[in-house]
Amino acid sequence: MKELFTWRLLKTVAMGQVLSLLICGTAVSCQYLADAGVDTPMFQSFLNYALLLLVYTSTLSTRKGDRSLWQVLRANWWKYLVMGLSDVEANYTVVKAYQFTTLTSIQLLDCFVIPVLMFLSWFFLKTRYKAVHFVAVGVCLLGVGAMVGADLLAGREQGSTQAVLLGDALVLLSAALYAVSNVCQEDTVKRLSRVQFLGMMGLFGTVFSGIQLAVLETQAVAAVPWDLHIALLFALYALCMFALYSFMPVVVRLSSATAVNLSLLTADLFSLFCGVFLFNYNFSVLYVVSFVVIIVGFVMFNAVPAHSALPEEEGEAPERDQVPQGPQGPQEAEAGSTHRLLQHDSAL
């Protein structure tokens, strides 16, 4: 037991649940905004990307030489473009899915991110999984099944059924885009640096979300009944998302993108627990069972390390955002074909 429950493993579990709590914060703020008649998902995403731009992109812009913003863009601009576009559209498509399908379908199909992420990690990052990792994923998915069962028993069926197939397709598309974004994140933070990843996410995320905001939500933002309460809810959402994006690369460097997404499966449960007190949801003991099962699966997954071609380090190493010189090596060329993050905002 002492060899299994190492300090690194316990820290990974704890940090993963901090990420889930941050997602829970976005869920609560989104629910209150929805109750106030506010429907501006792209504007909310834009606020997060703008904060990343303000903090991390501006940090890159002050650096000189090979670590400068210009050199980073000149070497890998197209990779970060793919990464930012994938992340923005993943957030948008999962929100749109709520207009066409049910909460139960979204909770189940959103787990599609795990197998897609494992495949992309195997193909591009050369991660090699063992049998225990597949068993652990199965255990986590059983926990999700228990959560969905508790929702059904509690009668908490939400969403729409006007175009279920379209909604389900949007959820699957969102999961695939999240997987691409998360693979890019793992590749960038382990080979280069957290600041470089967040700076590029802030730059391209702000551009793409800003364009969609101008095209799709100008009238919705203008119709928001602005007051101090609404402003504070927007601020809570943006700060939770900013903290999630800032903290997630630290956990990814410590473990892997797949492990982080397994830990995020508990985010819905934290939201449900908050809903019991804030929104009068019916409590079910299956929620507790689901939480325990997901944590057991997460511990199983992290107890046996998977082999990866990327550097494995304890915590976050010093910044290494020098732009690679000369031709790309095999790892870089293969890993660069797809790209990163996430954050899985099941809240919306």
XYZ file of C-alpha atoms in Angstrom:
348
model
C 0.000 0.000 0.000
C 2.877 2.342 0.783
C 4.408 1.691 -2.627
C 1.050 2.203 -4.334
C -0.092 5.384 -2.595
C 2.975 7.516 -3.229
C 3.097 11.238 -2.593
C 3.086 11.830 -6.359
C -0.105 9.776 -6.782
C -1.898 11.436 -3.881
C -0.890 14.858 -5.187
C -2.170 13.957 -8.658
C -5.530 12.837 -7.238
C -5.875 15.980 -5.117
C -4.922 18.331 -7.947
C -7.314 16.573 -10.318
C -10.175 17.194 -7.912
C -9.220 20.865 -7.672
C -9.763 21.021 -11.443
C -13.167 19.380 -10.999
C -14.099 21.946 -8.335
C -13.169 24.755 -10.718
C -15.453 23.247 -13.357
C -18.124 23.059 -10.676
C -17.663 26.806 -10.156
C -18.336 27.405 -13.839
C -21.391 25.136 -13.620
C -22.924 27.037 -10.731
C -22.309 30.432 -12.342
C -23.740 29.188 -15.651
C -26.869 27.897 -13.922
C -27.468 31.239 -12.222
C -26.882 33.069 -15.515
C -29.339 30.747 -17.255
C -31.909 31.406 -14.505
C -31.442 35.126 -15.200
C -32.201 34.578 -18.884
C -28.590 34.997 -20.067
C -27.481 32.817 -22.993
C -23.990 33.954 -24.078
C -21.668 30.913 -24.112
C -19.239 32.355 -26.661
C -18.977 35.644 -24.777
C -18.163 33.713 -21.611
C -15.439 31.754 -23.427
C -14.109 34.995 -24.906
C -13.650 36.425 -21.402
C -11.482 33.455 -20.436
C -9.324 33.623 -23.569
C -8.947 37.380 -23.146
C -7.614 36.847 -19.611
C -5.126 34.279 -20.932
C -4.094 36.787 -23.595
C -3.666 39.546 -21.020
C -1.547 37.446 -18.631
C 0.349 34.845 -20.654
C 0.540 36.226 -24.196
C 1.725 39.549 -22.808
C 4.385 37.644 -20.837
C 5.624 36.023 -24.049
C 5.650 39.405 -25.775
C 8.221 40.722 -23.251
C 10.713 37.941 -23.956
C 13.656 38.288 -26.283
C 15.491 36.040 -28.700
C 14.343 32.475 -29.317
C 11.819 32.730 -26.464
C 10.049 35.750 -27.954
C 6.459 35.746 -29.136
C 7.495 36.338 -32.736
C 9.933 33.408 -32.788
C 7.409 31.081 -31.180
C 4.793 32.048 -33.784
C 7.221 31.785 -36.690
C 8.267 28.258 -35.709
C 4.897 26.707 -34.817
C 2.091 29.128 -35.706
C -0.013 26.567 -37.592
C 0.135 24.068 -34.722
C -1.124 26.640 -32.250
C -3.788 27.744 -34.728
C -5.119 24.160 -34.824
C -4.924 23.999 -31.031
C -6.830 27.237 -30.454
C -9.482 26.482 -33.059
C -10.067 22.983 -31.636
C -10.475 24.324 -28.119
C -12.871 27.127 -29.075
C -15.072 24.905 -31.229
C -15.086 22.097 -28.634
C -16.520 24.508 -26.077
C -19.063 25.862 -28.546
C -20.337 22.536 -29.950
C -20.974 20.971 -26.554
C -23.037 24.015 -25.549
C -25.048 23.817 -28.778
C -25.711 20.118 -28.108
C -27.916 21.039 -25.129
C -30.405 22.570 -27.569
C -30.980 19.254 -29.341
C -30.359 16.322 -26.977
C -30.666 15.343 -23.325
C -28.356 15.761 -20.356
C -28.082 11.973 -20.041
C -26.867 11.613 -23.611
C -24.337 14.396 -23.131
C -22.969 12.875 -19.919
C -22.542 9.488 -21.564
C -21.283 10.536 -24.989
C -18.906 13.126 -23.581
C -16.851 10.196 -22.265
C -15.924 9.563 -25.908
C -13.053 11.982 -25.263
C -11.225 9.257 -23.293
C -10.810 6.607 -26.053
C -10.096 9.283 -28.678
C -7.492 10.854 -26.414
C -5.864 7.481 -25.731
C -5.702 6.739 -29.463
C -4.212 10.150 -30.313
C -1.703 9.837 -27.461
C -0.709 6.376 -28.698
C -0.342 7.524 -32.300
C 1.228 10.978 -31.914
C 2.838 11.011 -28.445
C 3.940 7.352 -28.585
C 2.257 6.604 -25.247
C 2.034 2.875 -24.570
C -0.730 1.720 -22.226
C -0.914 -1.473 -20.188
C -3.899 -3.692 -19.470
C -4.454 -2.037 -16.085
C -4.980 1.319 -17.803
C -7.838 -0.023 -19.934
C -9.373 -1.671 -16.873
C -9.092 1.620 -14.979
C -10.851 3.495 -17.790
C -13.621 0.885 -17.672
C -13.995 1.383 -13.921
C -14.261 5.171 -14.373
C -16.921 4.726 -17.043
C -18.865 2.486 -14.666
C -18.814 5.369 -12.226
C -20.231 7.646 -14.919
C -22.940 5.046 -15.549
C -23.854 5.109 -11.875
C -24.108 8.896 -11.996
C -26.377 8.803 -15.040
C -28.500 6.123 -13.341
C -28.857 8.346 -10.300
C -29.988 11.210 -12.539
C -32.641 9.027 -14.135
C -33.898 7.760 -10.781
C -34.028 11.307 -9.453
C -35.962 12.443 -12.514
C -33.325 15.039 -13.374
C -33.664 14.689 -17.130
C -32.803 18.012 -18.760
C -32.129 19.322 -22.228
C -34.107 18.899 -25.395
C -35.205 16.026 -27.613
C -36.057 17.983 -30.740
C -33.107 16.610 -32.768
C -31.412 13.918 -30.699
C -29.172 12.573 -33.471
C -27.853 16.045 -34.255
C -27.264 16.766 -30.581
C -25.468 13.461 -30.050
C -23.303 14.119 -33.115
C -22.349 17.527 -31.708
C -21.336 15.923 -28.395
C -19.137 13.391 -30.183
C -17.586 16.153 -32.292
C -16.914 18.186 -29.166
C -15.266 15.193 -27.467
C -13.014 14.613 -30.487
C -12.014 18.291 -30.580
C -11.280 18.272 -26.853
C -9.056 15.239 -27.399
C -7.108 17.054 -30.112
C -6.745 20.089 -27.881
C -5.591 18.000 -24.907
C -3.000 16.083 -26.918
C -1.602 19.415 -28.073
C -1.506 20.590 -24.472
C 0.415 17.563 -23.252
C 2.903 17.807 -26.106
C 3.505 21.522 -25.530
C 3.778 21.616 -21.740
C 6.063 18.569 -21.552
C 8.351 19.443 -24.448
C 8.315 23.232 -24.205
C 6.549 25.171 -21.456
C 3.285 25.943 -19.737
C 3.582 29.686 -20.412
C 4.094 29.114 -24.135
C 1.020 26.890 -24.316
C -1.188 29.311 -22.376
C 0.118 32.312 -24.291
C -0.693 30.723 -27.631
C -4.059 29.508 -26.352
C -4.857 33.039 -25.242
C -3.818 34.543 -28.578
C -5.592 32.181 -30.961
C -8.502 31.498 -28.602
C -9.224 35.231 -28.332
C -9.090 35.661 -32.124
C -11.400 32.739 -32.939
C -13.857 33.279 -30.084
C -13.924 37.004 -30.822
C -14.861 36.375 -34.446
C -17.640 33.955 -33.473
C -18.835 36.316 -30.769
C -19.167 39.150 -33.290
C -20.992 36.932 -35.780
C -23.290 34.956 -33.467
C -23.852 36.725 -30.145
C -23.786 40.481 -30.626
C -27.515 40.800 -30.038
C -27.492 38.320 -27.134
C -24.783 40.288 -25.318
C -26.632 43.551 -25.940
C -29.793 41.995 -24.452
C -28.095 40.965 -21.181
C -29.821 42.700 -18.212
C -26.588 44.112 -16.817
C -26.397 44.760 -13.086
C -23.915 44.010 -10.303
C -25.287 40.490 -9.775
C -24.929 39.557 -13.459
C -21.472 41.133 -13.648
C -20.293 39.134 -10.624
C -21.585 35.906 -12.174
C -19.673 36.621 -15.376
C -16.583 37.405 -13.297
C -16.942 34.155 -11.305
C -17.233 32.135 -14.513
C -14.259 33.834 -16.149
C -12.029 33.503 -13.087
C -12.876 29.810 -12.617
C -12.148 29.113 -16.289
C -8.929 31.129 -16.160
C -7.789 29.199 -13.073
C -8.763 25.912 -14.752
C -6.759 26.671 -17.891
C -3.793 27.967 -15.847
C -3.698 25.017 -13.433
C -4.517 22.170 -15.815
C -1.077 22.150 -17.569
C 0.573 21.652 -14.181
C -1.473 18.482 -13.604
C -0.926 17.320 -17.196
C 2.847 17.638 -16.749
C 2.606 15.661 -13.524
C 0.500 12.869 -15.081
C -1.002 12.945 -18.591
C -3.896 14.439 -20.522
C -5.781 11.129 -20.338
C -5.380 10.917 -16.568
C -6.573 14.506 -16.160
C -9.713 13.836 -18.204
C -10.464 10.805 -16.037
C -10.247 12.980 -12.949
C -12.590 15.523 -14.552
C -15.344 12.890 -14.672
C -16.104 13.847 -11.065
C -16.869 17.454 -12.070
C -20.518 16.606 -12.813
C -20.794 15.061 -9.358
C -19.488 18.175 -7.621
C -22.017 20.179 -9.631
C -24.773 17.802 -8.534
C -23.742 18.070 -4.886
C -23.890 21.871 -5.173
C -27.251 21.553 -6.916
C -28.667 19.657 -3.949
C -28.136 22.741 -1.771
C -28.499 25.545 -4.300
C -31.095 24.311 -6.801
C -33.056 21.713 -4.779
C -31.855 18.680 -6.748
C -32.861 15.300 -5.320
C -29.962 13.537 -3.638
C -29.153 9.902 -4.398
C -26.619 7.646 -2.675
C -25.595 6.564 -6.178
C -23.864 9.922 -6.530
C -21.515 8.987 -3.687
C -21.014 5.512 -5.168
C -20.219 7.074 -8.533
C -17.659 9.422 -6.991
C -15.883 6.585 -5.167
C -15.827 4.358 -8.262
C -14.378 7.131 -10.462
C -11.670 7.906 -7.883
C -10.776 4.197 -7.645
C -10.443 4.022 -11.430
C -8.347 7.191 -11.475
C -6.007 5.791 -8.808
C -5.682 2.540 -10.778
C -4.795 4.458 -13.938
C -2.083 6.527 -12.231
C -0.686 3.741 -10.032
C 1.075 2.123 -13.016
C 2.850 4.649 -15.261
C 2.316 4.426 -19.002
C 5.390 4.606 -21.206
C 5.616 7.867 -23.137
C 8.135 9.370 -25.521
C 7.577 12.744 -23.852
C 9.715 13.743 -20.841
C 8.237 12.763 -17.478
C 8.953 15.170 -14.638
C 7.867 15.631 -11.055
C 5.785 18.792 -11.115
C 6.494 21.657 -13.433
C 10.077 22.016 -14.578
C 11.732 25.344 -15.366
C 10.433 27.023 -18.467
C 11.793 25.550 -21.686
C 10.173 27.566 -24.394
C 13.149 27.900 -26.678
C 12.090 27.482 -30.258
C 13.530 24.248 -31.715
C 16.340 25.011 -34.136
C 16.818 23.263 -37.444
C 14.702 20.422 -38.803
C 12.127 18.897 -36.509
C 12.942 15.620 -34.855
C 10.667 12.570 -35.161
C 8.820 13.204 -31.901
C 8.151 16.825 -32.733
C 7.026 16.140 -36.276
C 4.614 13.421 -35.184
C 3.298 15.207 -32.124
C 2.778 18.390 -34.090
C 0.162 16.909 -36.378
C -2.653 17.552 -33.877
C -3.257 19.832 -30.942
C -4.395 20.539 -27.365
C -6.499 21.402 -24.183
C -9.149 21.648 -22.062
C -11.092 21.798 -19.991
C -14.077 20.088 -20.128
C -16.881 22.340 -19.239
C -19.664 19.873 -18.608
C -21.153 22.686 -16.580
C -22.900 24.182 -19.564
